[in-house]
PDB file of C-alpha atoms in Angstrom:
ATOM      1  CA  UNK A 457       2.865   2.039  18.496  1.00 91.00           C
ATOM      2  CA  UNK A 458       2.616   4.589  16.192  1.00 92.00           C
ATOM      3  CA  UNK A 459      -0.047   6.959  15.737  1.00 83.00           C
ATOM      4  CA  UNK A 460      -1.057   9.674  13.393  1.00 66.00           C
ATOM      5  CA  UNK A 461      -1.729  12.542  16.168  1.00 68.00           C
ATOM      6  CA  UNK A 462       0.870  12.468  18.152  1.00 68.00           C
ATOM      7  CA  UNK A 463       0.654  14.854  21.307  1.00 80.00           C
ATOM      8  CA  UNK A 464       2.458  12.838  23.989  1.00 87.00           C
ATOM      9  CA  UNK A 465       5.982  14.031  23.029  1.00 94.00           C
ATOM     10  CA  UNK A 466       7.177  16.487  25.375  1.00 95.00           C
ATOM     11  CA  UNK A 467       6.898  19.747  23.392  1.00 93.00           C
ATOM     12  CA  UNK A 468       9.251  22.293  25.264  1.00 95.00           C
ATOM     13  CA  UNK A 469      12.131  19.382  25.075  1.00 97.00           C
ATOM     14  CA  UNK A 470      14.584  18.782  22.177  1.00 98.00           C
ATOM     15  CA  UNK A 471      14.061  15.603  19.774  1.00 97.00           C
ATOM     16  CA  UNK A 472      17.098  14.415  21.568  1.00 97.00           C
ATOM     17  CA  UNK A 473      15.954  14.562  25.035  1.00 98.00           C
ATOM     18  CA  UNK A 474      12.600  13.181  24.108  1.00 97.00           C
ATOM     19  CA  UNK A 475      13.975  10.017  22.552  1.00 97.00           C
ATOM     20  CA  UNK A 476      16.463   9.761  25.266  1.00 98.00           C
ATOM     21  CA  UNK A 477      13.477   9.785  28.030  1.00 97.00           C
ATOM     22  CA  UNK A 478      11.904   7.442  26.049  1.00 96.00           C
ATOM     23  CA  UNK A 479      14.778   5.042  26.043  1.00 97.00           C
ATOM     24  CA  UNK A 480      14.802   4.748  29.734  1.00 97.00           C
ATOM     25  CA  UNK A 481      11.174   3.780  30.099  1.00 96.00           C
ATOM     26  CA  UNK A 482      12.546   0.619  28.053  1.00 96.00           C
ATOM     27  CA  UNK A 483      15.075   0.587  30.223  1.00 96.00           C
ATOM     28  CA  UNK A 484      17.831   0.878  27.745  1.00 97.00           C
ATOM     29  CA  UNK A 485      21.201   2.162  29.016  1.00 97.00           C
ATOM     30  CA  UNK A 486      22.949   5.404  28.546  1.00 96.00           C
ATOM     31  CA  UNK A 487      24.851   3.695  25.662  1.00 97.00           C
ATOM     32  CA  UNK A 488      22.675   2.023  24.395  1.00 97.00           C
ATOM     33  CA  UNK A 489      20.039   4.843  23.817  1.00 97.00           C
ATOM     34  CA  UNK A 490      23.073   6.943  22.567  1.00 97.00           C
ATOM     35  CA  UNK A 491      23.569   4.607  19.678  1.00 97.00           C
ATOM     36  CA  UNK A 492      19.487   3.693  19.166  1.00 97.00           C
ATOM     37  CA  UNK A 493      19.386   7.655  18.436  1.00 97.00           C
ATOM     38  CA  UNK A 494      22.563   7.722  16.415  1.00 97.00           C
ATOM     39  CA  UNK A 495      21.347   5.342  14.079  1.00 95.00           C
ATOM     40  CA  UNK A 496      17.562   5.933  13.670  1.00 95.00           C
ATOM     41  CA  UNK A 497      18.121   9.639  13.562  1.00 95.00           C
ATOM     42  CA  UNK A 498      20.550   9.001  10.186  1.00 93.00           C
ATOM     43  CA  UNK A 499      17.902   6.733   8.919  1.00 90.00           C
ATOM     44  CA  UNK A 500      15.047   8.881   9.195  1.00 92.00           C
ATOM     45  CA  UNK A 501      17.312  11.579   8.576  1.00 91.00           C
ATOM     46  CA  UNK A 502      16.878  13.723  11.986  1.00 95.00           C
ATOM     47  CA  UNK A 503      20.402  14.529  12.594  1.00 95.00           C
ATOM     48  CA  UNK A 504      20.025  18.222  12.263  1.00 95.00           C
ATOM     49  CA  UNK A 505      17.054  19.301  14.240  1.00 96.00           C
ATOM     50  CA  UNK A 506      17.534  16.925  17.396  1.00 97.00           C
ATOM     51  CA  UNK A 507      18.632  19.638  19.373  1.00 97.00           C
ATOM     52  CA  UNK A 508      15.935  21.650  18.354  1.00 97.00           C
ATOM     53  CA  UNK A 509      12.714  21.579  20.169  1.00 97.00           C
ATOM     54  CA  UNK A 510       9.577  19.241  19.450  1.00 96.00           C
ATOM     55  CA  UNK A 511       7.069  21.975  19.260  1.00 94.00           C
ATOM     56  CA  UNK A 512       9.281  23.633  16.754  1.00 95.00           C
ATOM     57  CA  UNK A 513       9.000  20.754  14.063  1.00 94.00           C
ATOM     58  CA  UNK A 514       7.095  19.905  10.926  1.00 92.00           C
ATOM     59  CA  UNK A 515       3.984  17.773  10.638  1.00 89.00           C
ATOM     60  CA  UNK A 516       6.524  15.100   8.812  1.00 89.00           C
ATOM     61  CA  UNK A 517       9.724  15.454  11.144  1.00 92.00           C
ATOM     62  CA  UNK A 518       6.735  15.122  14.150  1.00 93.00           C
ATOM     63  CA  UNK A 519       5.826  11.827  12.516  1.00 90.00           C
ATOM     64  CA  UNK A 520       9.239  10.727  11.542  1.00 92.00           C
ATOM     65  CA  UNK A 521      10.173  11.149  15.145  1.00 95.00           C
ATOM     66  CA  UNK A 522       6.961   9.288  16.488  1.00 94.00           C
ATOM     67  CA  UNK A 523       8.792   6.267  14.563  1.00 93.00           C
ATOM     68  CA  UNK A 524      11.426   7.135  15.958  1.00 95.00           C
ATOM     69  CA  UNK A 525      10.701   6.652  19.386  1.00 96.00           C
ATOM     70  CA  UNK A 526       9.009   3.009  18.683  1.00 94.00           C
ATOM     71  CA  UNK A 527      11.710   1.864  16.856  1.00 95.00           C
ATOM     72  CA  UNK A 528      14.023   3.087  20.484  1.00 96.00           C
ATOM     73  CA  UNK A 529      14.163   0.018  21.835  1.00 96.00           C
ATOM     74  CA  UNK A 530      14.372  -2.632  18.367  1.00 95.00           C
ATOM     75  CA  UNK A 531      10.930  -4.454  18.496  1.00 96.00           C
ATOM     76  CA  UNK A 532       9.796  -7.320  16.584  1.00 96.00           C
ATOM     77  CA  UNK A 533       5.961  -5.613  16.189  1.00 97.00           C
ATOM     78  CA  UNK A 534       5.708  -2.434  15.340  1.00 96.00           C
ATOM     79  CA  UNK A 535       1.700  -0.887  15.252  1.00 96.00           C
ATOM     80  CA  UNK A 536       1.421   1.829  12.748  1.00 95.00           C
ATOM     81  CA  UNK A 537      -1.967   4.430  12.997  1.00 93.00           C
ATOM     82  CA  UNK A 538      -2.268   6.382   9.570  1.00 90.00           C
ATOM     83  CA  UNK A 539       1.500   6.573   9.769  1.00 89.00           C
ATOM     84  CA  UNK A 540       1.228   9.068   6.754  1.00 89.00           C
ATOM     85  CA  UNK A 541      -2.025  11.174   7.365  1.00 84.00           C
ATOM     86  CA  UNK A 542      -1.489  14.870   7.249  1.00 80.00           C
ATOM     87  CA  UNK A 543       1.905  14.282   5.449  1.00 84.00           C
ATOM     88  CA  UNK A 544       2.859  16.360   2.147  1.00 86.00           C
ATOM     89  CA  UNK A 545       3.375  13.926  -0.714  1.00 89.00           C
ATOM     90  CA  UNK A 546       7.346  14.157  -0.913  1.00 88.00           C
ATOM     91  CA  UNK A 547       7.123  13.419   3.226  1.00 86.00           C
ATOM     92  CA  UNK A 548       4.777  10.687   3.042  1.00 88.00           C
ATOM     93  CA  UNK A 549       6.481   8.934   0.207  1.00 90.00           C
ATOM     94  CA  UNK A 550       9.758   8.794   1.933  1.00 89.00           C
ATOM     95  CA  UNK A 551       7.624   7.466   5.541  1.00 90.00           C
ATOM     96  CA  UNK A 552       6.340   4.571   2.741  1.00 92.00           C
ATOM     97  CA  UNK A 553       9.638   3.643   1.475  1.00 93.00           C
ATOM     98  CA  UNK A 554      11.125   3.640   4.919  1.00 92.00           C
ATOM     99  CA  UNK A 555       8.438   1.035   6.198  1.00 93.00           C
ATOM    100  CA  UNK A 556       8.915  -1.693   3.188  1.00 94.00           C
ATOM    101  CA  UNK A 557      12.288  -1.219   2.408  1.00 94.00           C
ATOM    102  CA  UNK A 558      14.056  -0.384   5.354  1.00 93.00           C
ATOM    103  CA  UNK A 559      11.360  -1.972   8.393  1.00 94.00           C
ATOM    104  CA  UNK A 560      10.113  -4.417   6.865  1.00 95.00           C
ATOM    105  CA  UNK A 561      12.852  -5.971   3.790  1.00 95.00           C
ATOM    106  CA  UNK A 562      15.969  -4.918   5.643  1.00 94.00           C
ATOM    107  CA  UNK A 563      15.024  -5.350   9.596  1.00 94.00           C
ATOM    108  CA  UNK A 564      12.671  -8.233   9.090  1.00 95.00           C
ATOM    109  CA  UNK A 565      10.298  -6.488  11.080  1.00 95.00           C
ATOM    110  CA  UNK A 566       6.219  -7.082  11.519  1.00 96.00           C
ATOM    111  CA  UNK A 567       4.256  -3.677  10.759  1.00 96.00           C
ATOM    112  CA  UNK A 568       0.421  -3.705  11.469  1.00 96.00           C
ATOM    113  CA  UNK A 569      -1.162  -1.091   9.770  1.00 95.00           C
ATOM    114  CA  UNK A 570      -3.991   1.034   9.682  1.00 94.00           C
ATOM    115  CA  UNK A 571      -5.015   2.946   7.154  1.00 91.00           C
ATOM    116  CA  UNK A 572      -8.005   4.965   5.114  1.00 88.00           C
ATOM    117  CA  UNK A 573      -5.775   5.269   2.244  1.00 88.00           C
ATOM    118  CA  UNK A 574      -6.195   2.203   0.273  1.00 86.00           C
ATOM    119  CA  UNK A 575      -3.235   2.881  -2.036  1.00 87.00           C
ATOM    120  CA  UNK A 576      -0.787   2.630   0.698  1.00 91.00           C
ATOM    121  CA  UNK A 577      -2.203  -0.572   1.813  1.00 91.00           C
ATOM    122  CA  UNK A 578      -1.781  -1.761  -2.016  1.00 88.00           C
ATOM    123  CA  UNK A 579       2.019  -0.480  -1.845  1.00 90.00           C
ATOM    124  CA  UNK A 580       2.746  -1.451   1.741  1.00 94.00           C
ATOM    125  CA  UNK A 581       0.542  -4.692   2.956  1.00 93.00           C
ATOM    126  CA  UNK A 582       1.415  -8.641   2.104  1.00 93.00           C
ATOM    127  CA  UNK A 583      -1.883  -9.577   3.762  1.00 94.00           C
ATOM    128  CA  UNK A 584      -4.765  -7.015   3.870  1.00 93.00           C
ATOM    129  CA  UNK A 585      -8.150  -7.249   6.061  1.00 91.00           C
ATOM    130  CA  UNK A 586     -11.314  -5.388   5.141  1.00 88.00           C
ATOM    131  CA  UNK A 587     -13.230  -3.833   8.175  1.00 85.00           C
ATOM    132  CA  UNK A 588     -16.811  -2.188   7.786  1.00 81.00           C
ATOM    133  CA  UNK A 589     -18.546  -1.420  11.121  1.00 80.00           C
ATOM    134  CA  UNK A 590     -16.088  -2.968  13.383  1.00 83.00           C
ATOM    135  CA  UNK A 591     -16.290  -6.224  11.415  1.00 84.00           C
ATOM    136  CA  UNK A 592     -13.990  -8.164   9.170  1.00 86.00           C
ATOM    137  CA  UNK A 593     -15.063  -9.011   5.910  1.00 82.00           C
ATOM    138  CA  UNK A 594     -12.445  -9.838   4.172  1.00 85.00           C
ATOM    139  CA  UNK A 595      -8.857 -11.020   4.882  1.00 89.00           C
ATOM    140  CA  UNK A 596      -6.298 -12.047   2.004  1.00 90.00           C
ATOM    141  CA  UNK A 597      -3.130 -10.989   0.093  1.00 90.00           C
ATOM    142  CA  UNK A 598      -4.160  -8.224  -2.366  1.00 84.00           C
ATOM    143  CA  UNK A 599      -4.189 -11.333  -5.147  1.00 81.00           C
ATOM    144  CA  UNK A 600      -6.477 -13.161  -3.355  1.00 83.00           C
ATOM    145  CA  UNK A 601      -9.221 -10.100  -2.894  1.00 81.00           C
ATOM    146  CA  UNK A 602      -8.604  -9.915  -6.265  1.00 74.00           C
ATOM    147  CA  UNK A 603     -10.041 -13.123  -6.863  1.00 70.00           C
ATOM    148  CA  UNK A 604     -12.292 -13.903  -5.012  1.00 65.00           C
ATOM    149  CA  UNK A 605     -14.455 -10.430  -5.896  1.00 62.00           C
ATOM    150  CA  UNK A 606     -13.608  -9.175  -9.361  1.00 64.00           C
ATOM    151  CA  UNK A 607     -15.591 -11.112 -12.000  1.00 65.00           C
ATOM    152  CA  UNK A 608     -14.035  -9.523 -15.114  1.00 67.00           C
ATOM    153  CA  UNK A 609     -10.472  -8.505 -15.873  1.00 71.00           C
ATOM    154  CA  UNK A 610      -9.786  -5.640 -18.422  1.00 75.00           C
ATOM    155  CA  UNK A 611      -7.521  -6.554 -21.090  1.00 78.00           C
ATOM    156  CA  UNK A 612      -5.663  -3.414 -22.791  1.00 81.00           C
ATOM    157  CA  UNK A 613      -4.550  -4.047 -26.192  1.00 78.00           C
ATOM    158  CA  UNK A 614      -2.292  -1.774 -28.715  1.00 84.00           C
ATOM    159  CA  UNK A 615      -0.972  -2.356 -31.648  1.00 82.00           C
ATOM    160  CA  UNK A 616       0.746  -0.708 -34.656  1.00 82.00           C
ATOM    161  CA  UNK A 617      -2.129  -1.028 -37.112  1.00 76.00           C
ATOM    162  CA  UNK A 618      -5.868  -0.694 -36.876  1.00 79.00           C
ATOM    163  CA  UNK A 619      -7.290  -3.484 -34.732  1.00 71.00           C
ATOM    164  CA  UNK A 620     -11.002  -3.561 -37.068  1.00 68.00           C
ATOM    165  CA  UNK A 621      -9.956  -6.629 -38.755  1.00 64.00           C
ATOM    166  CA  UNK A 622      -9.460  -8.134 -35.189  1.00 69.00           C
ATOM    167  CA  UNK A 623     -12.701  -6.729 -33.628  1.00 69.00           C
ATOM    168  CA  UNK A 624     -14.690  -9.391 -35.034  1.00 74.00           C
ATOM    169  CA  UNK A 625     -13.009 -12.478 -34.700  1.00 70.00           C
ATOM    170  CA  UNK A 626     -12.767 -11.690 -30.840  1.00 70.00           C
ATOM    171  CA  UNK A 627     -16.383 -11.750 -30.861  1.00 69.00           C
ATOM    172  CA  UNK A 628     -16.474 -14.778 -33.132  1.00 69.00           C
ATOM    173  CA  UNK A 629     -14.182 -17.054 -31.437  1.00 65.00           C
ATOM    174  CA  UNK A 630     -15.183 -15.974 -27.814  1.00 67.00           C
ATOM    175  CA  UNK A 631     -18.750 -15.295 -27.951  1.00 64.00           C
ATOM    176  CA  UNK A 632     -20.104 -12.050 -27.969  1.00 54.00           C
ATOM    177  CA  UNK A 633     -21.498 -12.817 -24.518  1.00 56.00           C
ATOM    178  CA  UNK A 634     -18.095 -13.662 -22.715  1.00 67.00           C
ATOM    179  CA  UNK A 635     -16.129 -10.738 -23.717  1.00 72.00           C
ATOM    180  CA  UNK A 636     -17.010  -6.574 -24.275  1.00 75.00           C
ATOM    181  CA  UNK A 637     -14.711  -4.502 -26.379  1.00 76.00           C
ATOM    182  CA  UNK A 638     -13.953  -0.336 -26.260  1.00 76.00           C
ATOM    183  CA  UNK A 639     -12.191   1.020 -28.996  1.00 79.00           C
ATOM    184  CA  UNK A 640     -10.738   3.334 -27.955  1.00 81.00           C
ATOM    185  CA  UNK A 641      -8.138   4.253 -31.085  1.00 85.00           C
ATOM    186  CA  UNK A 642      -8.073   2.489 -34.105  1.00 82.00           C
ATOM    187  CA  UNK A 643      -5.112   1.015 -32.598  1.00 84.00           C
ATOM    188  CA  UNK A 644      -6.540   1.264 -29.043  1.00 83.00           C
ATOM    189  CA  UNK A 645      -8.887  -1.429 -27.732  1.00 79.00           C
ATOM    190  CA  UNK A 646      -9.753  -2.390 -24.262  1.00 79.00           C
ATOM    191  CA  UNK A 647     -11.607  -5.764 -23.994  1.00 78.00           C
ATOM    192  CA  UNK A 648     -13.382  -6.541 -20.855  1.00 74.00           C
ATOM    193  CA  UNK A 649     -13.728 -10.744 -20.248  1.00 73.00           C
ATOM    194  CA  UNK A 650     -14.224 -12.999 -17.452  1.00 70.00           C
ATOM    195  CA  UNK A 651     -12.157 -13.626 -14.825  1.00 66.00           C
ATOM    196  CA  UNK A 652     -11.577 -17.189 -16.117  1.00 65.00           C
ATOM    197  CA  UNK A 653      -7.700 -18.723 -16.750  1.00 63.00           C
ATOM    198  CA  UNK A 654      -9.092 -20.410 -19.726  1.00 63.00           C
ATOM    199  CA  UNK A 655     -10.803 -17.285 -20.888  1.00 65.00           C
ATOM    200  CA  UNK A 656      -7.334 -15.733 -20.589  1.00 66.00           C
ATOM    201  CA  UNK A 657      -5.465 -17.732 -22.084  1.00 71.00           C
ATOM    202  CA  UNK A 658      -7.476 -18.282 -25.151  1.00 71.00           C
ATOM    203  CA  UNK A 659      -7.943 -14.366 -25.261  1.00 70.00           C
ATOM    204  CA  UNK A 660      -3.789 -14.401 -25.571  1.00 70.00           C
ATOM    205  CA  UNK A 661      -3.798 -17.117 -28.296  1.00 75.00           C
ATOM    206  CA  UNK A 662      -5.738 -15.303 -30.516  1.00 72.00           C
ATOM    207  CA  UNK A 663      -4.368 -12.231 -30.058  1.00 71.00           C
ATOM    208  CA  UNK A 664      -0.762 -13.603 -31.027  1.00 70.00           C
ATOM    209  CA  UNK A 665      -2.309 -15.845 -33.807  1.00 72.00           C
ATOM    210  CA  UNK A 666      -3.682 -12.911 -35.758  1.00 69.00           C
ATOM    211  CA  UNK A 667      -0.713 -11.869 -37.064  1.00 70.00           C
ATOM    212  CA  UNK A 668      -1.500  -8.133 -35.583  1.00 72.00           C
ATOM    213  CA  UNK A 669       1.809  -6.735 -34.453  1.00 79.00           C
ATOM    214  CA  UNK A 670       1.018  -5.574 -30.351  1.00 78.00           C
ATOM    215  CA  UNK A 671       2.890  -3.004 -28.939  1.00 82.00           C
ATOM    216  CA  UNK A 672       1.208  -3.818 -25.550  1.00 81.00           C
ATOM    217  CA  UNK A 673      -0.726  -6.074 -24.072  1.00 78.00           C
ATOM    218  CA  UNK A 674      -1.624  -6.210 -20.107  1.00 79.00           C
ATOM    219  CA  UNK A 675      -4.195  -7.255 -17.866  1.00 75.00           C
ATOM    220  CA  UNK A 676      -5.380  -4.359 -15.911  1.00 74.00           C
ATOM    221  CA  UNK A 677      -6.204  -5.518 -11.909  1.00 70.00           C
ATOM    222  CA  UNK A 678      -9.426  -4.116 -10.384  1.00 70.00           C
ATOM    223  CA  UNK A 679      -8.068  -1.442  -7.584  1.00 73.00           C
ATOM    224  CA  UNK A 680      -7.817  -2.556  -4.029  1.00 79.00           C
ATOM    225  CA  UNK A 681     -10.592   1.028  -3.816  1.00 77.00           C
ATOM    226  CA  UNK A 682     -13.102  -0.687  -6.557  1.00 72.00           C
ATOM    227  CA  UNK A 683     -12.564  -4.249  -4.362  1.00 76.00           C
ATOM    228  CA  UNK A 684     -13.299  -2.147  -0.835  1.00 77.00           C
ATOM    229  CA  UNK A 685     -16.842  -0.532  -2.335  1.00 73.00           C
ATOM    230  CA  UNK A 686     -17.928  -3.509  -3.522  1.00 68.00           C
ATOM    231  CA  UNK A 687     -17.254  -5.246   0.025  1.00 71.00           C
ATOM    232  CA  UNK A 688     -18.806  -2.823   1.692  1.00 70.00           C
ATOM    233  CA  UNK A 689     -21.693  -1.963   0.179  1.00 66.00           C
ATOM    234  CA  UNK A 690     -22.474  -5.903   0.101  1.00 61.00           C
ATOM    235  CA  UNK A 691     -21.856  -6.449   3.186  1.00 53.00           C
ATOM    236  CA  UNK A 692     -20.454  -9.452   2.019  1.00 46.00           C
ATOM    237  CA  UNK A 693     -17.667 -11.657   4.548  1.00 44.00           C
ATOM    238  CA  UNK A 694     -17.786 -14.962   2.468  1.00 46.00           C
ATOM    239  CA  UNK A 695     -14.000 -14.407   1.950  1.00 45.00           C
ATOM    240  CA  UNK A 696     -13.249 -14.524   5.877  1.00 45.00           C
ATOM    241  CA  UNK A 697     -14.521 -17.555   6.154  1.00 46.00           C
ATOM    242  CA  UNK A 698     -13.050 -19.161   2.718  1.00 45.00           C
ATOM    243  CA  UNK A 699      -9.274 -17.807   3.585  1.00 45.00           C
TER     244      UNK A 699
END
């Protein structure tokens, strides 16, 4: 377990000692422990303040060794709290990149996390579930919130002369009901459509039929921030029960 406010180190000890104490409540031996620090201390990259006391340390090296300690004795399940709250940007980016790339793609490890920041989940989670007053109401892979809740994609579309000519045949061939367009540039459209394959695809045809030269051309995803409002403030759980 890992948590966010972490006050049961011992504070008057070194990083070293702590972690070693730790290790023997697993019941780890000497050696063992020895190399458990060795190595998770030049992962998280600890090496030079271990022999400096715990209440001596930064917000970050405080949570770095908090992983640290839970990662002593090699689990399989690892429980993370907010893992990155209170964390300077540069800190926090490095505590991401250590979960997914080193926990979770190199170790094969399990990470349940909790989190406020719904960015991080996006980055971080393979499977994400929606709580609003204790309750889940919604569980999925990020792709499958998206699908289940967002109605419309956003289609951004530039190209390398003015898109007028094009403006109107969108509305033609798709119906002016199915689809909303922004210009934003002359050569700067957004088009707003349903969340339909078919829709999609035909939207892509025409586009490349035109004869327009695009210099991009993407489907925007709703936010996993626009998906969470929209959960909560319907109160809506339908997806729990279809997943």
């Amino acid at each position: 377990m890992v948590t966010c406010e972490e006050r049961s180190f011992y504070w008057r000890l070194t990083g070293r000692q702590n972690l070693q104490f730790y290790g023997a409540l697993y019941n780890l031996k000497t050696s063992e422990i020895r190399n458990r620090i060795r190595q998770l201390s030049h992962l998280l990259e600890l090496e030079d303040i271990l022999e400096q006391r715990f209440d001596s340390y930064s917000t970050g090296t405080k949570q770095k060794m908090a992983i640290a300690r839970a990662l002593i004795h090699d689990p399989e399940i690892i429980f993370m709290d907010e893992p990155t709250r209170s964390l300077d940007p540069l800190i926090a980016a490095e505590v991401r990149s250590f979960i997914k790339k080193e926990l979770v793609e190199q170790q094969g490890k399990t990470i349940v996390l909790a989190t406020h920041q719904l960015q991080e989940a996006e980055q971080l989670c393979d499977r994400i579930a929606v709580m609003n007053r204790g309750q889940f109401i919604a569980v999925g892979s990020l792709e499958e919130l998206h699908t289940a809740f967002e109605k419309t994609r956003v289609c951004v579309l530039k190209t390398k002369q003015p898109i007028g000519q094009l403006t109107p045949l969108l509305y033609h061939v798709m119906g002016s009901k199915e689809i909303f367009i922004r210009q934003i540039t002359p050569t700067f459209i957004e088009i707003e459509f349903p969340n339909e394959a078919i829709i999609q695809g035909k939207l892509t045809d025409l586009i490349m039929n035109t004869g327009v030269e695009v210099e991009e051309c993407k489907i925007l995803e709703p936010s996993l921030e626009k998906i969470f409002v929209h959960l909560a403030e319907n109160r809506m759980g339908q997806l729990y029960d279809k997943l």
